[in-house]
XYZ file of C-alpha atoms in Angstrom:
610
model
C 80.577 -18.513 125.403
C 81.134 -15.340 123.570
C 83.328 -15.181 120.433
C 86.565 -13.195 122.369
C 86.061 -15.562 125.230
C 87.154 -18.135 123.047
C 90.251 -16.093 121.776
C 91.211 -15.627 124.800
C 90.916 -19.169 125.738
C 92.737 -20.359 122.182
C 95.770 -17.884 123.117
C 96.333 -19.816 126.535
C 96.243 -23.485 125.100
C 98.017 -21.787 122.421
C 100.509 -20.090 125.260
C 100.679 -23.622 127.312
C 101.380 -25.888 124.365
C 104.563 -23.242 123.622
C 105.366 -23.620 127.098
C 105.221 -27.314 127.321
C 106.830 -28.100 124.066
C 109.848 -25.836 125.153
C 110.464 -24.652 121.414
C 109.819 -21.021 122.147
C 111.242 -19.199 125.334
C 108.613 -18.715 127.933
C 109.137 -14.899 127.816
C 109.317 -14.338 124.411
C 105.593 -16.626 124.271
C 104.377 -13.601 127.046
C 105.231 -10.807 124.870
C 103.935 -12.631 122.263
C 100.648 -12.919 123.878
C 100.881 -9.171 125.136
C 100.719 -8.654 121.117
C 97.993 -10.767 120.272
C 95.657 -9.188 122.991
C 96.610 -5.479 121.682
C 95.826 -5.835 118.168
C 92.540 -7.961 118.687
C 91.598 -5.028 120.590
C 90.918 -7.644 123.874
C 93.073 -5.004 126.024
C 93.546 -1.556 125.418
C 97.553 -0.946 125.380
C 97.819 -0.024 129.035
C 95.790 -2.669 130.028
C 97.841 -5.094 128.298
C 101.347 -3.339 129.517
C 100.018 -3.087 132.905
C 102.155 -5.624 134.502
C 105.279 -3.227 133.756
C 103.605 -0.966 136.873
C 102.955 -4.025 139.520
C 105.054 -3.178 142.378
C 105.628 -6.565 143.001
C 107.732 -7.137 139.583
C 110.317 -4.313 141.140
C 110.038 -6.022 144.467
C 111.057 -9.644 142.469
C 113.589 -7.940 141.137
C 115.362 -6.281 143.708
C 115.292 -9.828 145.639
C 117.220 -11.282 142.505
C 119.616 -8.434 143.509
C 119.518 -9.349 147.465
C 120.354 -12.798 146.738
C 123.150 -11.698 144.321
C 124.905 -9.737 147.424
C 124.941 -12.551 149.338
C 126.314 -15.009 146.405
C 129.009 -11.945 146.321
C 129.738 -11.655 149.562
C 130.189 -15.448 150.549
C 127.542 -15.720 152.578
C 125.744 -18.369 151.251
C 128.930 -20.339 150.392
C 130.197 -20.108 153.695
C 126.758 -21.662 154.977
C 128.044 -24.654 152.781
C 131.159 -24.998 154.276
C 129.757 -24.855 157.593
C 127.242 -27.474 156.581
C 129.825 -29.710 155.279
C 132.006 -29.652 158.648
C 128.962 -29.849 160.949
C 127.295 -32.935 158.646
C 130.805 -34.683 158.465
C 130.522 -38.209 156.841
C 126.597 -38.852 158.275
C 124.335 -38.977 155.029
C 121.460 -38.550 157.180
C 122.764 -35.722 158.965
C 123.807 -34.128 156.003
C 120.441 -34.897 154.380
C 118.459 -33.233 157.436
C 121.112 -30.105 157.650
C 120.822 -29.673 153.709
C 116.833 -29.448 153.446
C 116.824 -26.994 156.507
C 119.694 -24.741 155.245
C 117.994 -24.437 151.883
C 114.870 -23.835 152.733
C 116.033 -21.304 155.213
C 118.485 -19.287 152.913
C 115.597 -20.053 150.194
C 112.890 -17.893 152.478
C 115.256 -14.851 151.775
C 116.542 -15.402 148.368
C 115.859 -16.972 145.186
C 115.514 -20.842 145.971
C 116.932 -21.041 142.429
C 119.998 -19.028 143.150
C 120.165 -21.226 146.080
C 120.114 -24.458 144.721
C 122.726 -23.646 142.120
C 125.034 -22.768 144.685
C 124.471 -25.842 146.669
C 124.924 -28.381 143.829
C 128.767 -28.518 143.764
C 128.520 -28.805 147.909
C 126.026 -32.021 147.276
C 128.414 -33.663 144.621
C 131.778 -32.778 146.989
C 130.048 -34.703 149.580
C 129.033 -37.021 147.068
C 132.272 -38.106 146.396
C 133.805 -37.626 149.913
C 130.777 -40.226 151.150
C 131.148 -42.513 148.535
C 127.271 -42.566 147.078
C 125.785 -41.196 144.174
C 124.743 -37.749 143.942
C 121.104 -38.481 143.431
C 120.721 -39.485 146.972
C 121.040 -36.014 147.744
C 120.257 -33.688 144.468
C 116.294 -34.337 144.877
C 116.284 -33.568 148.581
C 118.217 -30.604 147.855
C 115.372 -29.689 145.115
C 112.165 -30.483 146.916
C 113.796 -27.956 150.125
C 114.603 -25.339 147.179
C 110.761 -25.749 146.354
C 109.694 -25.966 149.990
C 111.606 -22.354 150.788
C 108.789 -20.709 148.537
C 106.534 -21.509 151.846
C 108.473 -20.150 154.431
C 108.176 -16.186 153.937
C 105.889 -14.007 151.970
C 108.614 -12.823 149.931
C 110.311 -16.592 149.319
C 108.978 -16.911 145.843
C 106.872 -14.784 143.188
C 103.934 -16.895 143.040
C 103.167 -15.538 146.505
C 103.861 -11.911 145.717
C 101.636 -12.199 142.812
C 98.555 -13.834 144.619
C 99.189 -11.076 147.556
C 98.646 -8.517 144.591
C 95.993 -9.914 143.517
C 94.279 -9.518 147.114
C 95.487 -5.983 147.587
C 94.327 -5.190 143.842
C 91.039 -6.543 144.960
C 90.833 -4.401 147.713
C 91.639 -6.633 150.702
C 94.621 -6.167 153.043
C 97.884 -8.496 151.936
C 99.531 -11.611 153.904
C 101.821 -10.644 156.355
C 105.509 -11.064 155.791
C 105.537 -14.500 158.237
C 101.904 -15.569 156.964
C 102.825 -19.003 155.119
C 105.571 -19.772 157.794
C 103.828 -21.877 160.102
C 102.624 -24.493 156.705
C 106.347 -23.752 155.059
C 107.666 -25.144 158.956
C 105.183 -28.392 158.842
C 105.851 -28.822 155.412
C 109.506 -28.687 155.631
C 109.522 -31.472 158.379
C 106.961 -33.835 156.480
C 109.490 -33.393 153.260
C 112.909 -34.051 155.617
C 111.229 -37.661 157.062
C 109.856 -38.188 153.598
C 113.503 -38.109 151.802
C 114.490 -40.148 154.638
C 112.828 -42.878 153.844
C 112.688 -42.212 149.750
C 116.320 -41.472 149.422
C 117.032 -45.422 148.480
C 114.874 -45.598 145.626
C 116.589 -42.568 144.292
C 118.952 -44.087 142.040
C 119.181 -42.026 139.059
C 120.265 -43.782 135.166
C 124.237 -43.467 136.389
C 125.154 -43.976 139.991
C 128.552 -43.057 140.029
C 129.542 -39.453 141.209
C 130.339 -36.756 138.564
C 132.850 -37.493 136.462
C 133.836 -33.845 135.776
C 133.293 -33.179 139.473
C 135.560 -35.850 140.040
C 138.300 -35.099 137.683
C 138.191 -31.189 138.708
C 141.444 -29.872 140.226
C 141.529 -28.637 143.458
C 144.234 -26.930 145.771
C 145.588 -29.860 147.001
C 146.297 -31.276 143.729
C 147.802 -28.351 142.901
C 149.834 -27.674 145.566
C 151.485 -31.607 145.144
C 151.921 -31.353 141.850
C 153.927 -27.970 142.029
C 155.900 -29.544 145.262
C 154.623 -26.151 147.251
C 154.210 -28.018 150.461
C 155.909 -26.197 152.948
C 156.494 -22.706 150.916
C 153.567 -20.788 152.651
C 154.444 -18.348 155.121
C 152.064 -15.848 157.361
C 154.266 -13.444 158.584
C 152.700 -10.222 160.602
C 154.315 -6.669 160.112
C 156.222 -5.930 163.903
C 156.094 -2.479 165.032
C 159.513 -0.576 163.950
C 159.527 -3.245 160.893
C 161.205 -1.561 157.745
C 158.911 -2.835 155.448
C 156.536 0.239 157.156
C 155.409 2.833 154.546
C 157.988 0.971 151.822
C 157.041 -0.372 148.242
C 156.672 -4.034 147.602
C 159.276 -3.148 144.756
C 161.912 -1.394 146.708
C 161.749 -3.865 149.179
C 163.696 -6.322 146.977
C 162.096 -9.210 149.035
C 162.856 -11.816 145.892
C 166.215 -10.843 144.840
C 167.382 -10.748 148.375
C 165.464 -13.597 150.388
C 163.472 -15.591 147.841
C 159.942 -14.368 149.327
C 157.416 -14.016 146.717
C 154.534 -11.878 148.840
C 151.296 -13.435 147.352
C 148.737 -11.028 149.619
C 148.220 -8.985 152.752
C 145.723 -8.858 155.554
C 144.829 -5.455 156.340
C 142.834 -3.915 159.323
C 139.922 -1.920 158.008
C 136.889 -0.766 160.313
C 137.507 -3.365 163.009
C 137.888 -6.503 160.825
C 140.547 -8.011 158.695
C 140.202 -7.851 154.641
C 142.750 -9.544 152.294
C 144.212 -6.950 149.876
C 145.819 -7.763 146.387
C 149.360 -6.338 146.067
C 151.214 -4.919 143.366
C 154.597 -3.647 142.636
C 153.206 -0.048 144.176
C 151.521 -1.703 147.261
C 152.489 0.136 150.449
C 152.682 -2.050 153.817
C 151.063 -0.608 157.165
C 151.405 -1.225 160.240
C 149.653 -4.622 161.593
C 149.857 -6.206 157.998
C 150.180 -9.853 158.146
C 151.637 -10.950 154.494
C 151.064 -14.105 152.985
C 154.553 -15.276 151.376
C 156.034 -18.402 149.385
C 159.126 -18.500 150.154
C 161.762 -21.655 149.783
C 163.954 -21.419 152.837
C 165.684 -23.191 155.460
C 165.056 -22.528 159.258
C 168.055 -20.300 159.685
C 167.398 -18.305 156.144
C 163.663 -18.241 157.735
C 164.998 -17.166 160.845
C 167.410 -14.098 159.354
C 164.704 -12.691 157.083
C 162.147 -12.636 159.847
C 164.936 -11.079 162.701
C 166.120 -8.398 159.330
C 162.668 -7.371 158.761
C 161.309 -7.250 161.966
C 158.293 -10.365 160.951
C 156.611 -12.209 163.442
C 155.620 -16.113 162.317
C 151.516 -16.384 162.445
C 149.758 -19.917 162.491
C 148.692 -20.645 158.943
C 145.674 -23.139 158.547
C 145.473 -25.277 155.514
C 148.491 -25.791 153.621
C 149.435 -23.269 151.472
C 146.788 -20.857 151.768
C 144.505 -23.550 151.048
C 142.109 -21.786 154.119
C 142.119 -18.268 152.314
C 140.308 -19.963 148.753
C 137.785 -17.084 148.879
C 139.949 -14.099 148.466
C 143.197 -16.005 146.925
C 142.869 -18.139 143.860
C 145.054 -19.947 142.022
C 145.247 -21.365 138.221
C 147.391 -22.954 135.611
C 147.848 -20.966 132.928
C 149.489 -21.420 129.392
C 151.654 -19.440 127.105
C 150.604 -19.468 123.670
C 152.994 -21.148 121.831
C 153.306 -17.711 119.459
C 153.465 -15.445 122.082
C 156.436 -13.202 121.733
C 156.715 -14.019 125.571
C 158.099 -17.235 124.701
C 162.079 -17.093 126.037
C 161.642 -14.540 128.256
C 161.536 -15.040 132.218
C 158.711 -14.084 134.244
C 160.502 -11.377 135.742
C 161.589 -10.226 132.416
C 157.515 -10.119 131.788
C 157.537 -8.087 134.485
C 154.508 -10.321 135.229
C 153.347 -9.186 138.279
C 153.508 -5.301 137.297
C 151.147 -6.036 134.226
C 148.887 -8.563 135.660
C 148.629 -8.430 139.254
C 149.655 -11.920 139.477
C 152.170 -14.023 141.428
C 153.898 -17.016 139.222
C 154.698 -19.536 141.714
C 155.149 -22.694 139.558
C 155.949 -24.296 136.635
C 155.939 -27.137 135.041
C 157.892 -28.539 131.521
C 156.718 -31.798 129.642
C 154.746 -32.470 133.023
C 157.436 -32.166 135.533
C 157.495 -29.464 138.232
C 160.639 -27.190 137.548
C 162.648 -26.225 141.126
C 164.222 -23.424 142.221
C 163.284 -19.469 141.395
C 161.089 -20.198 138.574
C 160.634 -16.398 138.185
C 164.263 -16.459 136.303
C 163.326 -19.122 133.720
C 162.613 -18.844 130.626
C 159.688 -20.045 129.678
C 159.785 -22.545 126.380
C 156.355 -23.310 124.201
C 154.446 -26.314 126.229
C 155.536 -24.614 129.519
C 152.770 -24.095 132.048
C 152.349 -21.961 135.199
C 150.798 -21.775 138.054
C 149.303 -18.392 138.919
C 148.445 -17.160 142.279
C 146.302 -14.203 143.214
C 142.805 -12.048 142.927
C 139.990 -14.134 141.817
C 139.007 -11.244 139.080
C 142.478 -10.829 138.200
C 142.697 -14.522 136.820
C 139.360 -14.814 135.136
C 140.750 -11.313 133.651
C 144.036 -12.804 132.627
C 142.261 -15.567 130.357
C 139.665 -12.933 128.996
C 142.324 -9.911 128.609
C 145.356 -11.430 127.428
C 146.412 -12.680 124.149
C 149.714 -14.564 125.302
C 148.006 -17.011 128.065
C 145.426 -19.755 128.096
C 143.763 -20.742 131.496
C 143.898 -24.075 131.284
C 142.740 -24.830 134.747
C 141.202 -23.425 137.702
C 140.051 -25.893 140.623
C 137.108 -26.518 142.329
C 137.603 -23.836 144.931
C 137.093 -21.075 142.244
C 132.926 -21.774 142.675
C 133.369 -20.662 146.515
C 135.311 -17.422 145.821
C 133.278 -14.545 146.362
C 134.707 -10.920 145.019
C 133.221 -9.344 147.963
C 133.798 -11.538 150.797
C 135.355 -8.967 153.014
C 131.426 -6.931 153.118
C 129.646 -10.359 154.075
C 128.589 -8.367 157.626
C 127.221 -5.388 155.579
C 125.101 -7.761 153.498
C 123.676 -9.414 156.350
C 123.034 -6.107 157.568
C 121.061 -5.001 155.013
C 118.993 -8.419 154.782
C 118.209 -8.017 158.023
C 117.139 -4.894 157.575
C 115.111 -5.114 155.060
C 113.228 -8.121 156.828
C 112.350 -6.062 159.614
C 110.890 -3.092 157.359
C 108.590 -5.553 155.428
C 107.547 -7.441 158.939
C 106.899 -3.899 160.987
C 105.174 -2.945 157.466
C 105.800 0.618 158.114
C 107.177 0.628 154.574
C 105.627 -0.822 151.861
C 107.740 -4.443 150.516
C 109.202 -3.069 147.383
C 110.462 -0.146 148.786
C 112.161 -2.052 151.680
C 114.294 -4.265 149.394
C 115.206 -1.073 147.089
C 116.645 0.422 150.032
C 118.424 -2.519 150.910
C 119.729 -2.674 147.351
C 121.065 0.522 147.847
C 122.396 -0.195 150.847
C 124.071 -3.532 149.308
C 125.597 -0.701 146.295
C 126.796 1.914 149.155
C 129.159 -0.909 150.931
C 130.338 -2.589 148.095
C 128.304 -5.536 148.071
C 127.225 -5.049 144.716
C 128.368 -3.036 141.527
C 125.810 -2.077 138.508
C 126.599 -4.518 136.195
C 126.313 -7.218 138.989
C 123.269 -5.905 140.071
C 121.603 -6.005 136.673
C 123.021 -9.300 135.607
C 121.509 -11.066 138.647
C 118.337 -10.145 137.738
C 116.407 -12.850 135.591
C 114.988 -11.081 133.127
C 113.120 -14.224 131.304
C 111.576 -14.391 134.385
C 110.249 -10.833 135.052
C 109.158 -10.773 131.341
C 106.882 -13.978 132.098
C 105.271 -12.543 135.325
C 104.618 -9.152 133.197
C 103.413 -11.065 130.269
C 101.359 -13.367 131.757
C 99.380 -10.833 134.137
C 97.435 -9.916 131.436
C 95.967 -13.084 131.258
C 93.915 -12.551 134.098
C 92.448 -9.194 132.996
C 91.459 -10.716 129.713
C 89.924 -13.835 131.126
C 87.820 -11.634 133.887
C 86.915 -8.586 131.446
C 85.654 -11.513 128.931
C 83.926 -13.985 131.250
C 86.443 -16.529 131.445
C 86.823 -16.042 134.954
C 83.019 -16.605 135.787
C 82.925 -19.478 133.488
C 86.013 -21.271 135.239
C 84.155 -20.329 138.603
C 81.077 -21.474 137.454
C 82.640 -25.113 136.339
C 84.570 -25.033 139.778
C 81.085 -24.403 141.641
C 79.409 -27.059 140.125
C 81.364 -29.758 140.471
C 82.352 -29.221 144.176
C 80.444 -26.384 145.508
C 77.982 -28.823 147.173
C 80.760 -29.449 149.490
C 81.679 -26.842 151.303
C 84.780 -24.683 151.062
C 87.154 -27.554 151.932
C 86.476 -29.868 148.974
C 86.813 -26.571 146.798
C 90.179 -25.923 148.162
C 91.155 -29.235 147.226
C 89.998 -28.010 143.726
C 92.015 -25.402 144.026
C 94.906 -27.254 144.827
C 94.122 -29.642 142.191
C 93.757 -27.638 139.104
C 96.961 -25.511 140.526
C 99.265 -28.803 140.213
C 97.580 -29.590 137.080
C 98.230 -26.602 135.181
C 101.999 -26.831 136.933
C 102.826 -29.558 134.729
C 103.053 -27.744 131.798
C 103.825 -24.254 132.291
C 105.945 -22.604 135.774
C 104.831 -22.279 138.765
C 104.613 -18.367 138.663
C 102.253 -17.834 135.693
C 100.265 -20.609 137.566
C 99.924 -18.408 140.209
C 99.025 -15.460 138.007
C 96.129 -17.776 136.294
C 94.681 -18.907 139.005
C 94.834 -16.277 141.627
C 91.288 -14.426 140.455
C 89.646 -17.740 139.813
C 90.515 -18.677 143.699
C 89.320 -14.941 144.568
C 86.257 -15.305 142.452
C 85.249 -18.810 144.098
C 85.565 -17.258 147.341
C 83.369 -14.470 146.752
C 80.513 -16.537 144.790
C 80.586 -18.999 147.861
C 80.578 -16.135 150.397
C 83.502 -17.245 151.996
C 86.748 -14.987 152.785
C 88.932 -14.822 150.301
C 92.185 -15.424 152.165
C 92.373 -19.442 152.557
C 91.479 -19.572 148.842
C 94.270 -17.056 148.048
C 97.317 -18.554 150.484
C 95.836 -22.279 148.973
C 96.998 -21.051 145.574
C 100.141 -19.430 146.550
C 101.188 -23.031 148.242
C 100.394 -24.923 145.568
C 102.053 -23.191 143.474
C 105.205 -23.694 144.773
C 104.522 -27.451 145.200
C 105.770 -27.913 141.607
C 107.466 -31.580 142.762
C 105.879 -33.454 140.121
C 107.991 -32.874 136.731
C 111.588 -31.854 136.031
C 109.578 -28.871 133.853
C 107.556 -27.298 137.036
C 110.131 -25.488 137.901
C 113.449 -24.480 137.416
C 114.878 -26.094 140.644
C 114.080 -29.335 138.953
C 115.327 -28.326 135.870
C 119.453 -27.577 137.708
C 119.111 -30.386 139.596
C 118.199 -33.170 136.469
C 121.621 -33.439 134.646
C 123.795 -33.524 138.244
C 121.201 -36.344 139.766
C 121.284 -38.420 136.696
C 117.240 -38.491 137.065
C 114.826 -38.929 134.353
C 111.076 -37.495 134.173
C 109.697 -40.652 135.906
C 111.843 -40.164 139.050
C 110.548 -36.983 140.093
C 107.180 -38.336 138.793
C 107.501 -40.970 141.004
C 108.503 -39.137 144.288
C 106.958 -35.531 143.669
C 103.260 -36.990 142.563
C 103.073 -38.611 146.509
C 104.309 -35.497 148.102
C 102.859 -33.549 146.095
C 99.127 -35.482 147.468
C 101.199 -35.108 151.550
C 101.355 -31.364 150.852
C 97.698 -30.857 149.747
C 96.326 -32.524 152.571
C 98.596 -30.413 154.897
C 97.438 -27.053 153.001
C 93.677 -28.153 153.191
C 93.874 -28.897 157.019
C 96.267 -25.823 157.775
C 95.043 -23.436 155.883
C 91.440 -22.642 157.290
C 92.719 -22.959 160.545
C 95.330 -20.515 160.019
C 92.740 -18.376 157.905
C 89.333 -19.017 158.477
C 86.441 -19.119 155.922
């Protein structure tokens, strides 16, 4: 063993003990290590940078981007609802349903993305079903984990061990390549949690208290006394309101109705719009009112301005959560607000917002609460835009959001393009599966694509990126390098050969799969990958085997990071809201974990032969 060998080998204990200790970030440890290799001369500079070229890093991060459109666009939070009404109060149904939606929205976007969006969906029907949250959190985990199997493109460890082959000179996997062992995997893990589920009890069984205590419309709605208020009233040909201002209109002053938003026609499909003092109706509008009116002074306003009455669902716009929100909100007891009225405030002018409620020493006021003034202590209940709340509370120096329910996680500021970001999923899936184009390039054009309709903005598209994480794939790669151009690789091989060579390639792939979920317990599942992918390549070709069912066996294990809440960080969202501790994912990932080997060794070669 030759003197830089051994530096090379000291810098990855050195890089693992960081990682497993926690006390450094993991990316700032792989730029670290990019250092250390420079200036001991182990890698030239653009040897060491050389990860910053991999088209794969551009392809993980466009995918953070693709998942980001369809977080935007409601999407994946309307698969949740959906899940929730199909599931109803069956735990086993909703356990089955939950795994297989994961791991199917997982194949396509990041399973950590994914998972976050799903945990408020578990503890809702957590509390609706009356058991603890734990039940469901690991299932919802191990299918976040499981999703890295389905599609070439599910997880990084996969792209990085397909660059590996292609940098080796072999052809890549094919986009569906890991589906069929993702598919048997998925269905082992569903009967497994099945019959597991019970023994997952967490330290606290009782459901989220901050879930629990969390507003939500309907508390809202009570507390304000806006039960029966809502109105959805749809624009009649001939109507006056045509081509008028909202502020000529005089619809408060003159009927009480306080328009809160509009439905608009645009390109064959309905959008909500926000209104202002300058919005213009059109023709086919349907308007969204609170208005406090009898029958008959329903009856006039809808015969003067020519409205027709439209079913509303939910009670008072309850069913529109995604594009409407709604917030209490309080003035700041030194705001030179204090006294005036709401109209006087000319609230709605300055911040898009509709005031309809208040409450004084915790009683709901009555009557046109626009046209009192407000006293210190008084709070309000804002109804609008999404953006335009969170903007309120960030913007404004005379208001403090005090609190915005649980429906605010499912709003989406681009729910109206959810078609056009299906559309350019799709799209992209078909480009990487006819592989006509090669995978990076395919999800930058559906990036664009995302940017052109709206899906996305800039900043939204660089904040869903996770940098930490393309920073530890780039600093990590040269790993590899350094361990083959210093004989680390051989050595490893050598080790490998030796103690299982003997015994054909199947025993070695359970080596494989062994030292994969070994090194997973300290440091992620992605730099595992990049480790180990030349050693499997390198024990293929000194056995004189194909390379492929050594490659695909590291990709798999990679992502079968079950074992510790560290592996990963799907474990890691998933440990506070479960109430688990490190011994209960020890204690159900560690036999799964051993069900998925065994299901990689027999699939693999058959699916790629030796």
């Amino acid at each position: 063993m030759n003197l830089e060998l051994i530096w090379v080998l000291s810098l990855l204990g050195i890089a693992i003990v960081l990682f497993a200790t926690g006390k450094m970030r993991m990316d700032a440890v792989a730029l670290l290590m990019i250092i250390a290799f420079v200036l001991s001369g182990t890698l030239t500079i653009s040897e060491a940078f050389s990860g910053f070229s991999d088209p794969n890093v551009i392809l993980i991060a466009a995918l953070f981007i693709i998942g980001d459109g369809l977080v935007r666009t409601g999407v994946a939070t309307n698969v949740g609802v959906w899940l929730v009404s199909v599931a109803g109060s069956s735990e086993i149904k909703m356990l089955v349903l939950l795994m297989a939606t994961v791991a199917g929205l997982g194949a396509f976007m990041s399973s950590t993305g994914v998972v976050a969006i799903f945990i408020p969906v578990v503890l809702s029907v957590a509390l609706r079903m009356k058991i603890s949250p734990s039940r469901l959190m690991m299932p919802l985990s191990f299918a976040g984990l499981i999703s890295g199997m389905m599609t070439l493109v599910a997880t990084p460890p996969n792209l990085v061990v397909n660059s590996e082959l292609v940098r080796d000179g072999f052809d890549g996997f094919q986009f569906f390549s890991v589906t069929p062992i993702g598919i048997v995997v998925l269905i082992l893990g569903i009967i497994y949690m099945l019959f597991v589920r019970f023994a997952l009890k967490g330290e606290d069984t009782r459901v989220d208290k901050e879930g629990g205590q969390r507003s939500t419309f309907r508390s809202l709605i009570k507390a304000y006394r806006l039960n029966g208020r809502a109105r959805r009233l749809a624009l009649r040909p001939g109507s006056p309101m045509i081509g008028a201002r909202l502020d000529d209109l005089k619809l408060r002053e003159r009927y009480g109705a306080n328009v809160i938003g509009v439905e608009r026609w645009r390109r064959f499909r309905r959008v909500m719009v926000n209104v202002a003092g300058e919005t213009t109706f059109c023709e086919r509008d349907v308007l969204l009112i609170d208005i406090s009116a009898s029958e008959d002074e329903l009856r006039q306003f809808c015969s003067e301005q020519m409205l027709e009455p439209k079913i509303l669902r939910g009670e008072y716009f309850s069913d529109q959560a995604m594009d409407v929100g709604m917030a209490e909100v309080l003035v700041v007891p030194e705001s030179e607000l204090i006294n005036q009225t709401i109209r006087q405030m000319a609230f709605r002018s300055r911040y898009g917002l509709n005031v309809v409620g208040l409450r004084r020493a915790g009683k709901a006021m009555e009557g046109a609460v626009v046209d009192i003034p407000i006293q210190p202590g008084d709070i309000v209940l804002v109804v609008g835009d999404w953006q335009l709340i969170k903007q309120l509370s960030q913007q404004s120096r005379d208001f403090l959001l005090l609190n915005v329910p649980i429906e605010a996680i499912d709003a989406s500021p681009a729910h109206s393009q959810a078609p056009h970001a299906l559309f350019c999923l799709v799209l992209m899936v078909v480009l990487m599966v006819m592989d006509d184009v090669p995978n990076a390039v395919a999800a930058i054009i559906a990036c664009l694509l995302m940017g052109k309709f709206r899906c996305i903005d800039m900043e939204s598209a660089y904040k869903a990126i996770h940098w930490p994480s393309i920073i530890l794939i780039v600093g990590m790669m040269p790993f590899a390098l350094a361990l083959q151009k210093t004989g680390g690789v051989d050595l490893i091989v050598h080790g490998l050969m030796s103690f299982g060579g003997d015994y054909g390639p199947h025993i070695m792939l359970v080596c494989l799969f062994v030292m994969c979920a070994t090194i997973g317990l300290f440091i992620s599942n992605t730099a595992t990958a990049v480790l180990m992918a030349p050693i499997a390549l390198a024990a293929a070709k000194t056995m004189g085997v194909s390379p492929y069912p050594f490659a695909m066996i590291v990709a798999m294990a990679a992502s079968a990071a079950f074992m510790t809440p560290v592996s990963s960080p799907v474990n890691t969202l998933v440990l506070g809201p479960g109430h688990y501790t490190f011994s209960d994912f020890a204690k159900v990932g560690v036999p799964f974990t051993f069900i998925v080997m065994m299901v990689c060794v027999i699939m693999v070669p058959m699916l790629f032969p030796f």
